[in-house]
Amino acid sequence: MKITLTVGATRHPVEIPEDATVKDLMQTVVEKCKITPENQKLIHRGVTISSDPEKLLTSCDVKSRSRVMVIGKRYDDGEDVALHNLEMIEKDVRSVMRTFDELHEQIDSIMKGFLDEEHKNKAFKQIKKKLLTSSHLLMQSLETMDQMVLGPEFSNARRIRKTMVDKIQSALTSCDKLVAMVDKFIAV
């Protein structure tokens, strides 16, 4: 049986067996339209038929020359890989941000006098070393994201990358301020 899949303004003529199920049609949608079954909604004559994948298409009143509207998000290998890479970078950035928070707390504790004078200089030097290491990790994350090639069709990945760049730049500014603060205490 020949039917037409309609995705937005695009039409895909397909041929499927007379005894095909909705599940079979969903698999055809994956092949033709690159929309995974969990992201598909198939509508025929105003009725959602994708909710019962085991049902025969003929029992859904789908016959030769029928049109089935397909709604769903297209699967894109390239963007999925980019999103996965951005997710891993974001995880690393969150870890560095937690380190910044911990180091800031340590600085506050030292400034409040919770450490003997004789140990302050050594503690500040250790904190500075950790801050510089964290700053370096953030710079590496920026470089990694800068090397990612994201075409205009990867709008979601581009938006996430932009947000992450802003967060990292803000974190680097905070780090610079903390390093300057620590340098004042080391110099004294």
Tab-separated table of N, CA and C in Angstrom, residues 15-167:
chain	number	residue	atom	x	y	z
A	15	GLU	N	5.985	2.993	0.596
A	15	GLU	CA	5.190	1.812	0.298
A	15	GLU	C	5.394	0.819	1.435
A	16	ILE	N	4.272	0.360	2.006
A	16	ILE	CA	4.336	-0.601	3.109
A	16	ILE	C	3.346	-1.729	2.843
A	17	PRO	N	3.558	-2.894	3.446
A	17	PRO	CA	2.651	-4.025	3.221
A	17	PRO	C	1.230	-3.741	3.733
A	18	GLU	N	0.274	-4.410	3.151
A	18	GLU	CA	-1.134	-4.251	3.547
A	18	GLU	C	-1.364	-4.645	5.007
A	19	ASP	N	-0.594	-5.629	5.482
A	19	ASP	CA	-0.785	-6.121	6.850
A	19	ASP	C	0.166	-5.450	7.854
A	20	ALA	N	0.685	-4.278	7.525
A	20	ALA	CA	1.637	-3.573	8.392
A	20	ALA	C	0.936	-3.029	9.635
A	21	THR	N	1.715	-2.985	10.715
A	21	THR	CA	1.209	-2.409	11.965
A	21	THR	C	1.681	-0.957	12.069
A	22	VAL	N	1.164	-0.272	13.059
A	22	VAL	CA	1.600	1.103	13.323
A	22	VAL	C	3.096	1.098	13.635
A	23	LYS	N	3.539	0.061	14.340
A	23	LYS	CA	4.963	-0.065	14.672
A	23	LYS	C	5.819	-0.146	13.398
A	24	ASP	N	5.349	-0.876	12.407
A	24	ASP	CA	6.059	-0.969	11.126
A	24	ASP	C	6.151	0.412	10.466
A	25	LEU	N	5.055	1.144	10.517
A	25	LEU	CA	5.049	2.486	9.939
A	25	LEU	C	6.002	3.403	10.710
A	26	MET	N	6.039	3.242	12.016
A	26	MET	CA	6.944	4.048	12.840
A	26	MET	C	8.405	3.780	12.457
A	27	GLN	N	8.715	2.542	12.151
A	27	GLN	CA	10.071	2.202	11.730
A	27	GLN	C	10.376	2.830	10.370
A	28	THR	N	9.387	2.860	9.500
A	28	THR	CA	9.554	3.517	8.201
A	28	THR	C	9.806	5.015	8.396
A	29	VAL	N	9.123	5.609	9.364
A	29	VAL	CA	9.325	7.032	9.674
A	29	VAL	C	10.772	7.260	10.130
A	30	VAL	N	11.314	6.339	10.913
A	30	VAL	CA	12.709	6.455	11.359
A	30	VAL	C	13.630	6.491	10.140
A	31	GLU	N	13.398	5.582	9.205
A	31	GLU	CA	14.256	5.480	8.022
A	31	GLU	C	14.112	6.689	7.097
A	32	LYS	N	12.893	7.126	6.861
A	32	LYS	CA	12.638	8.202	5.898
A	32	LYS	C	12.805	9.605	6.492
A	33	CYS	N	12.374	9.775	7.743
A	33	CYS	CA	12.303	11.121	8.327
A	33	CYS	C	13.314	11.356	9.451
A	34	LYS	N	14.002	10.314	9.872
A	34	LYS	CA	14.995	10.403	10.958
A	34	LYS	C	14.380	10.927	12.252
A	35	ILE	N	13.216	10.393	12.599
A	35	ILE	CA	12.563	10.720	13.867
A	35	ILE	C	12.380	9.401	14.615
A	36	THR	N	12.987	9.298	15.787
A	36	THR	CA	12.926	8.054	16.545
A	36	THR	C	11.503	7.788	17.038
A	37	PRO	N	11.141	6.515	17.241
A	37	PRO	CA	9.773	6.181	17.655
A	37	PRO	C	9.308	6.910	18.917
A	38	GLU	N	10.205	7.079	19.898
A	38	GLU	CA	9.790	7.754	21.135
A	38	GLU	C	9.527	9.243	20.928
A	39	ASN	N	9.995	9.785	19.813
A	39	ASN	CA	9.766	11.201	19.502
A	39	ASN	C	8.692	11.398	18.438
A	40	GLN	N	8.024	10.318	18.039
A	40	GLN	CA	7.037	10.395	16.963
A	40	GLN	C	5.611	10.508	17.491
A	41	LYS	N	4.843	11.267	16.750
A	41	LYS	CA	3.394	11.271	16.925
A	41	LYS	C	2.833	11.186	15.516
A	42	LEU	N	2.102	10.102	15.231
A	42	LEU	CA	1.517	9.882	13.907
A	42	LEU	C	0.026	10.166	13.981
A	43	ILE	N	-0.436	10.998	13.064
A	43	ILE	CA	-1.846	11.396	13.064
A	43	ILE	C	-2.441	11.103	11.693
A	44	HIS	N	-3.578	10.396	11.713
A	44	HIS	CA	-4.309	10.088	10.479
A	44	HIS	C	-5.764	10.504	10.677
A	45	ARG	N	-6.212	11.415	9.820
A	45	ARG	CA	-7.590	11.924	9.876
A	45	ARG	C	-7.940	12.471	11.262
A	46	GLY	N	-6.980	13.196	11.863
A	46	GLY	CA	-7.224	13.840	13.150
A	46	GLY	C	-7.102	12.945	14.358
A	47	VAL	N	-6.748	11.682	14.142
A	47	VAL	CA	-6.641	10.733	15.255
A	47	VAL	C	-5.182	10.291	15.397
A	48	THR	N	-4.681	10.313	16.641
A	48	THR	CA	-3.319	9.854	16.906
A	48	THR	C	-3.307	8.333	16.845
A	49	ILE	N	-2.514	7.804	15.907
A	49	ILE	CA	-2.464	6.343	15.764
A	49	ILE	C	-1.201	5.755	16.389
A	50	SER	N	-0.237	6.602	16.736
A	50	SER	CA	1.029	6.093	17.276
A	50	SER	C	0.917	5.645	18.723
A	51	SER	N	-0.201	5.896	19.380
A	51	SER	CA	-0.356	5.500	20.779
A	51	SER	C	-0.542	3.993	20.943
A	52	ASP	N	-0.910	3.285	19.856
A	52	ASP	CA	-1.072	1.834	19.908
A	52	ASP	C	-0.250	1.195	18.789
A	53	PRO	N	1.064	0.972	19.023
A	53	PRO	CA	1.957	0.488	17.966
A	53	PRO	C	1.615	-0.899	17.410
A	54	GLU	N	0.937	-1.730	18.163
A	54	GLU	CA	0.651	-3.097	17.706
A	54	GLU	C	-0.583	-3.176	16.807
A	55	LYS	N	-1.308	-2.104	16.720
A	55	LYS	CA	-2.540	-2.070	15.932
A	55	LYS	C	-2.223	-2.115	14.438
A	56	LEU	N	-3.030	-2.822	13.670
A	56	LEU	CA	-2.878	-2.857	12.222
A	56	LEU	C	-3.267	-1.499	11.640
A	57	LEU	N	-2.535	-1.080	10.610
A	57	LEU	CA	-2.847	0.200	9.976
A	57	LEU	C	-4.251	0.199	9.378
A	58	THR	N	-4.656	-0.957	8.833
A	58	THR	CA	-5.993	-1.036	8.234
A	58	THR	C	-7.084	-0.814	9.282
A	59	SER	N	-6.834	-1.221	10.530
A	59	SER	CA	-7.839	-0.999	11.581
A	59	SER	C	-7.849	0.469	12.041
A	60	CYS	N	-6.840	1.231	11.636
A	60	CYS	CA	-6.801	2.684	11.905
A	60	CYS	C	-7.337	3.448	10.706
A	61	ASP	N	-7.922	2.724	9.745
A	61	ASP	CA	-8.482	3.292	8.526
A	61	ASP	C	-7.419	3.879	7.591
A	62	VAL	N	-6.178	3.381	7.714
A	62	VAL	CA	-5.114	3.790	6.793
A	62	VAL	C	-5.157	2.834	5.621
A	63	LYS	N	-5.303	3.379	4.429
A	63	LYS	CA	-5.333	2.551	3.232
A	63	LYS	C	-4.466	3.195	2.173
A	64	SER	N	-4.386	2.584	1.027
A	64	SER	CA	-3.558	3.106	-0.045
A	64	SER	C	-3.974	4.547	-0.373
A	65	ARG	N	-2.954	5.387	-0.597
A	65	ARG	CA	-3.111	6.807	-0.907
A	65	ARG	C	-3.519	7.652	0.296
A	66	SER	N	-3.464	7.072	1.505
A	66	SER	CA	-3.738	7.855	2.718
A	66	SER	C	-2.546	8.744	3.034
A	67	ARG	N	-2.830	9.786	3.787
A	67	ARG	CA	-1.761	10.654	4.282
A	67	ARG	C	-1.693	10.525	5.796
A	68	VAL	N	-0.467	10.415	6.288
A	68	VAL	CA	-0.244	10.354	7.730
A	68	VAL	C	0.674	11.515	8.103
A	69	MET	N	0.209	12.349	9.035
A	69	MET	CA	1.014	13.470	9.486
A	69	MET	C	1.968	12.969	10.573
A	70	VAL	N	3.231	13.369	10.460
A	70	VAL	CA	4.259	12.973	11.418
A	70	VAL	C	4.708	14.217	12.171
A	71	ILE	N	4.632	14.130	13.494
A	71	ILE	CA	5.106	15.219	14.340
A	71	ILE	C	6.209	14.642	15.222
A	72	GLY	N	7.304	15.372	15.326
A	72	GLY	CA	8.384	14.902	16.193
A	72	GLY	C	9.691	15.590	15.902
A	73	LYS	N	10.636	15.399	16.811
A	73	LYS	CA	11.961	15.995	16.684
A	73	LYS	C	12.852	15.053	15.899
A	74	ARG	N	13.481	15.589	14.872
A	74	ARG	CA	14.383	14.786	14.055
A	74	ARG	C	15.606	14.369	14.842
A	75	TYR	N	16.057	13.184	14.553
A	75	TYR	CA	17.280	12.660	15.152
A	75	TYR	C	18.448	13.140	14.315
A	76	ASP	N	19.431	13.737	14.984
A	76	ASP	CA	20.592	14.253	14.264
A	76	ASP	C	21.847	13.788	14.983
A	77	ASP	N	22.571	12.856	14.372
A	77	ASP	CA	23.780	12.306	14.986
A	77	ASP	C	24.771	13.402	15.355
A	78	GLY	N	24.987	14.330	14.446
A	78	GLY	CA	25.981	15.378	14.666
A	78	GLY	C	25.658	16.231	15.873
A	79	GLU	N	24.412	16.666	15.980
A	79	GLU	CA	24.047	17.511	17.115
A	79	GLU	C	24.049	16.703	18.401
A	80	ASP	N	23.631	15.441	18.339
A	80	ASP	CA	23.647	14.608	19.543
A	80	ASP	C	25.067	14.438	20.076
A	81	VAL	N	26.022	14.252	19.192
A	81	VAL	CA	27.420	14.129	19.609
A	81	VAL	C	27.882	15.444	20.230
A	82	ALA	N	27.545	16.555	19.591
A	82	ALA	CA	27.932	17.867	20.117
A	82	ALA	C	27.297	18.113	21.482
A	83	LEU	N	26.020	17.769	21.634
A	83	LEU	CA	25.344	17.949	22.924
A	83	LEU	C	25.976	17.079	24.002
A	84	HIS	N	26.353	15.865	23.635
A	84	HIS	CA	27.019	14.973	24.597
A	84	HIS	C	28.359	15.576	25.030
A	85	ASN	N	29.129	16.077	24.083
A	85	ASN	CA	30.420	16.692	24.406
A	85	ASN	C	30.228	17.919	25.300
A	86	LEU	N	29.230	18.725	24.993
A	86	LEU	CA	28.948	19.900	25.819
A	86	LEU	C	28.509	19.498	27.226
A	87	GLU	N	27.767	18.410	27.309
A	87	GLU	CA	27.329	17.908	28.613
A	87	GLU	C	28.532	17.488	29.463
A	88	MET	N	29.508	16.828	28.839
A	88	MET	CA	30.715	16.402	29.571
A	88	MET	C	31.519	17.628	30.022
A	89	ILE	N	31.621	18.627	29.156
A	89	ILE	CA	32.340	19.851	29.520
A	89	ILE	C	31.617	20.554	30.667
A	90	GLU	N	30.294	20.596	30.581
A	90	GLU	CA	29.515	21.260	31.628
A	90	GLU	C	29.712	20.565	32.975
A	91	LYS	N	29.795	19.259	32.962
A	91	LYS	CA	30.042	18.493	34.191
A	91	LYS	C	31.392	18.898	34.794
A	92	ASP	N	32.414	19.009	33.956
A	92	ASP	CA	33.737	19.431	34.426
A	92	ASP	C	33.695	20.850	34.981
A	93	VAL	N	32.970	21.729	34.301
A	93	VAL	CA	32.876	23.123	34.736
A	93	VAL	C	32.179	23.210	36.092
A	94	ARG	N	31.114	22.432	36.280
A	94	ARG	CA	30.423	22.425	37.584
A	94	ARG	C	31.365	21.985	38.690
A	95	SER	N	32.198	21.001	38.397
A	95	SER	CA	33.169	20.520	39.382
A	95	SER	C	34.156	21.631	39.749
A	96	VAL	N	34.645	22.348	38.756
A	96	VAL	CA	35.578	23.456	39.011
A	96	VAL	C	34.880	24.556	39.811
A	97	MET	N	33.625	24.822	39.503
A	97	MET	CA	32.882	25.849	40.232
A	97	MET	C	32.719	25.461	41.708
A	98	ARG	N	32.496	24.185	41.984
A	98	ARG	CA	32.422	23.725	43.375
A	98	ARG	C	33.767	23.951	44.068
A	99	THR	N	34.852	23.696	43.342
A	99	THR	CA	36.189	23.927	43.891
A	99	THR	C	36.374	25.401	44.220
A	100	PHE	N	35.919	26.294	43.331
A	100	PHE	CA	36.001	27.736	43.601
A	100	PHE	C	35.250	28.079	44.885
A	101	ASP	N	34.055	27.537	45.030
A	101	ASP	CA	33.257	27.821	46.229
A	101	ASP	C	33.987	27.362	47.488
A	102	GLU	N	34.564	26.155	47.427
A	102	GLU	CA	35.296	25.630	48.585
A	102	GLU	C	36.513	26.497	48.911
A	103	LEU	N	37.224	26.924	47.882
A	103	LEU	CA	38.404	27.761	48.105
A	103	LEU	C	38.011	29.130	48.655
A	104	HIS	N	36.905	29.652	48.179
A	104	HIS	CA	36.423	30.940	48.696
A	104	HIS	C	36.080	30.806	50.177
A	105	GLU	N	35.458	29.699	50.559
A	105	GLU	CA	35.144	29.450	51.970
A	105	GLU	C	36.423	29.349	52.793
A	106	GLN	N	37.441	28.694	52.250
A	106	GLN	CA	38.714	28.590	52.961
A	106	GLN	C	39.328	29.969	53.176
A	107	ILE	N	39.285	30.800	52.153
A	107	ILE	CA	39.819	32.159	52.266
A	107	ILE	C	39.067	32.925	53.360
A	108	ASP	N	37.735	32.828	53.357
A	108	ASP	CA	36.927	33.503	54.373
A	108	ASP	C	37.291	33.016	55.771
A	109	SER	N	37.470	31.702	55.916
A	109	SER	CA	37.821	31.140	57.227
A	109	SER	C	39.168	31.662	57.708
A	110	ILE	N	40.128	31.723	56.813
A	110	ILE	CA	41.455	32.219	57.178
A	110	ILE	C	41.375	33.690	57.569
A	111	MET	N	40.603	34.463	56.815
A	111	MET	CA	40.474	35.893	57.099
A	111	MET	C	39.755	36.142	58.424
A	112	LYS	N	38.888	35.219	58.832
A	112	LYS	CA	38.174	35.361	60.103
A	112	LYS	C	39.038	34.915	61.284
A	113	GLY	N	40.246	34.442	60.992
A	113	GLY	CA	41.169	34.104	62.058
A	113	GLY	C	41.107	32.661	62.520
A	114	PHE	N	40.576	31.769	61.702
A	114	PHE	CA	40.492	30.366	62.088
A	114	PHE	C	41.783	29.598	61.814
A	115	LEU	N	42.860	30.320	61.478
A	115	LEU	CA	44.143	29.684	61.214
A	115	LEU	C	45.236	30.529	61.855
A	116	ASP	N	46.201	29.866	62.455
A	116	ASP	CA	47.310	30.579	63.090
A	116	ASP	C	48.060	31.405	62.064
A	117	GLU	N	48.627	32.518	62.509
A	117	GLU	CA	49.383	33.421	61.648
A	117	GLU	C	50.531	32.717	60.947
A	118	GLU	N	51.178	31.799	61.643
A	118	GLU	CA	52.349	31.131	61.065
A	118	GLU	C	51.995	30.194	59.910
A	119	HIS	N	50.734	29.765	59.829
A	119	HIS	CA	50.305	28.838	58.766
A	119	HIS	C	49.579	29.530	57.611
A	120	LYS	N	49.237	30.803	57.793
A	120	LYS	CA	48.448	31.519	56.775
A	120	LYS	C	49.154	31.596	55.431
A	121	ASN	N	50.416	31.948	55.422
A	121	ASN	CA	51.147	32.129	54.163
A	121	ASN	C	51.160	30.832	53.354
A	122	LYS	N	51.435	29.723	54.038
A	122	LYS	CA	51.460	28.425	53.359
A	122	LYS	C	50.067	28.073	52.812
A	123	ALA	N	49.038	28.335	53.614
A	123	ALA	CA	47.664	28.036	53.192
A	123	ALA	C	47.279	28.878	51.972
A	124	PHE	N	47.633	30.157	51.988
A	124	PHE	CA	47.311	31.016	50.859
A	124	PHE	C	48.045	30.570	49.592
A	125	LYS	N	49.270	30.117	49.722
A	125	LYS	CA	50.018	29.636	48.555
A	125	LYS	C	49.353	28.383	47.964
A	126	GLN	N	48.872	27.493	48.844
A	126	GLN	CA	48.180	26.284	48.374
A	126	GLN	C	46.865	26.654	47.683
A	127	ILE	N	46.161	27.610	48.266
A	127	ILE	CA	44.892	28.052	47.667
A	127	ILE	C	45.152	28.668	46.300
A	128	LYS	N	46.206	29.497	46.218
A	128	LYS	CA	46.524	30.125	44.938
A	128	LYS	C	46.839	29.063	43.885
A	129	LYS	N	47.589	28.042	44.258
A	129	LYS	CA	47.929	26.974	43.312
A	129	LYS	C	46.661	26.272	42.809
A	130	LYS	N	45.724	25.999	43.711
A	130	LYS	CA	44.465	25.347	43.320
A	130	LYS	C	43.633	26.269	42.426
A	131	LEU	N	43.628	27.555	42.743
A	131	LEU	CA	42.881	28.511	41.916
A	131	LEU	C	43.444	28.565	40.495
A	132	LEU	N	44.770	28.613	40.399
A	132	LEU	CA	45.396	28.675	39.076
A	132	LEU	C	45.161	27.392	38.279
A	133	THR	N	45.182	26.251	38.963
A	133	THR	CA	44.890	24.971	38.295
A	133	THR	C	43.447	24.963	37.787
A	134	SER	N	42.529	25.417	38.624
A	134	SER	CA	41.114	25.470	38.232
A	134	SER	C	40.909	26.424	37.069
A	135	SER	N	41.588	27.557	37.116
A	135	SER	CA	41.501	28.525	36.032
A	135	SER	C	41.999	27.912	34.724
A	136	HIS	N	43.074	27.166	34.810
A	136	HIS	CA	43.630	26.494	33.632
A	136	HIS	C	42.623	25.491	33.055
A	137	LEU	N	41.942	24.743	33.932
A	137	LEU	CA	40.939	23.774	33.473
A	137	LEU	C	39.785	24.483	32.749
A	138	LEU	N	39.384	25.632	33.273
A	138	LEU	CA	38.317	26.391	32.616
A	138	LEU	C	38.762	26.895	31.250
A	139	MET	N	40.002	27.348	31.165
A	139	MET	CA	40.530	27.811	29.870
A	139	MET	C	40.562	26.654	28.862
A	140	GLN	N	40.924	25.467	29.326
A	140	GLN	CA	40.917	24.297	28.438
A	140	GLN	C	39.504	24.008	27.947
A	141	SER	N	38.526	24.160	28.829
A	141	SER	CA	37.130	23.945	28.430
A	141	SER	C	36.714	24.948	27.356
A	142	LEU	N	37.121	26.200	27.530
A	142	LEU	CA	36.818	27.216	26.510
A	142	LEU	C	37.459	26.861	25.175
A	143	GLU	N	38.704	26.407	25.222
A	143	GLU	CA	39.399	26.026	23.987
A	143	GLU	C	38.708	24.846	23.305
A	144	THR	N	38.282	23.880	24.094
A	144	THR	CA	37.595	22.711	23.539
A	144	THR	C	36.292	23.134	22.850
A	145	MET	N	35.541	24.005	23.510
A	145	MET	CA	34.285	24.461	22.913
A	145	MET	C	34.544	25.313	21.675
A	146	ASP	N	35.622	26.070	21.698
A	146	ASP	CA	35.962	26.911	20.548
A	146	ASP	C	36.301	26.054	19.328
A	147	GLN	N	36.826	24.872	19.554
A	147	GLN	CA	37.199	23.973	18.449
A	147	GLN	C	36.006	23.227	17.874
A	148	MET	N	34.873	23.230	18.584
A	148	MET	CA	33.685	22.528	18.102
A	148	MET	C	33.100	23.270	16.904
A	149	VAL	N	32.854	22.545	15.847
A	149	VAL	CA	32.235	23.126	14.656
A	149	VAL	C	30.735	22.827	14.725
A	150	LEU	N	29.960	23.879	14.959
A	150	LEU	CA	28.509	23.729	15.072
A	150	LEU	C	27.855	24.550	13.971
A	151	GLY	N	27.294	23.839	13.012
A	151	GLY	CA	26.617	24.512	11.906
A	151	GLY	C	25.357	25.213	12.379
A	152	PRO	N	24.779	26.044	11.529
A	152	PRO	CA	23.568	26.784	11.913
A	152	PRO	C	22.384	25.866	12.239
A	153	GLU	N	22.424	24.644	11.738
A	153	GLU	CA	21.317	23.716	12.022
A	153	GLU	C	21.382	23.149	13.437
A	154	PHE	N	22.500	23.350	14.133
A	154	PHE	CA	22.658	22.854	15.510
A	154	PHE	C	22.295	23.962	16.498
A	155	SER	N	21.118	24.512	16.372
A	155	SER	CA	20.731	25.680	17.172
A	155	SER	C	20.755	25.398	18.673
A	156	ASN	N	20.316	24.223	19.077
A	156	ASN	CA	20.291	23.890	20.500
A	156	ASN	C	21.711	23.817	21.063
A	157	ALA	N	22.598	23.150	20.350
A	157	ALA	CA	23.987	23.028	20.801
A	157	ALA	C	24.662	24.399	20.816
A	158	ARG	N	24.363	25.237	19.846
A	158	ARG	CA	24.963	26.579	19.807
A	158	ARG	C	24.503	27.420	20.996
A	159	ARG	N	23.232	27.299	21.341
A	159	ARG	CA	22.685	28.044	22.483
A	159	ARG	C	23.339	27.583	23.780
A	160	ILE	N	23.466	26.276	23.946
A	160	ILE	CA	24.080	25.732	25.163
A	160	ILE	C	25.546	26.155	25.252
A	161	ARG	N	26.254	26.097	24.134
A	161	ARG	CA	27.663	26.507	24.137
A	161	ARG	C	27.790	27.974	24.541
A	162	LYS	N	26.940	28.829	24.014
A	162	LYS	CA	26.983	30.255	24.343
A	162	LYS	C	26.767	30.468	25.838
A	163	THR	N	25.789	29.785	26.407
A	163	THR	CA	25.513	29.893	27.842
A	163	THR	C	26.714	29.444	28.662
A	164	MET	N	27.325	28.330	28.235
A	164	MET	CA	28.481	27.817	28.970
A	164	MET	C	29.677	28.760	28.872
A	165	VAL	N	29.904	29.351	27.715
A	165	VAL	CA	31.004	30.304	27.557
A	165	VAL	C	30.803	31.480	28.514
A	166	ASP	N	29.568	31.971	28.607
A	166	ASP	CA	29.279	33.078	29.526
A	166	ASP	C	29.564	32.674	30.976
A	167	LYS	N	29.143	31.460	31.360
A	167	LYS	CA	29.386	30.978	32.725
A	167	LYS	C	30.881	30.863	33.012
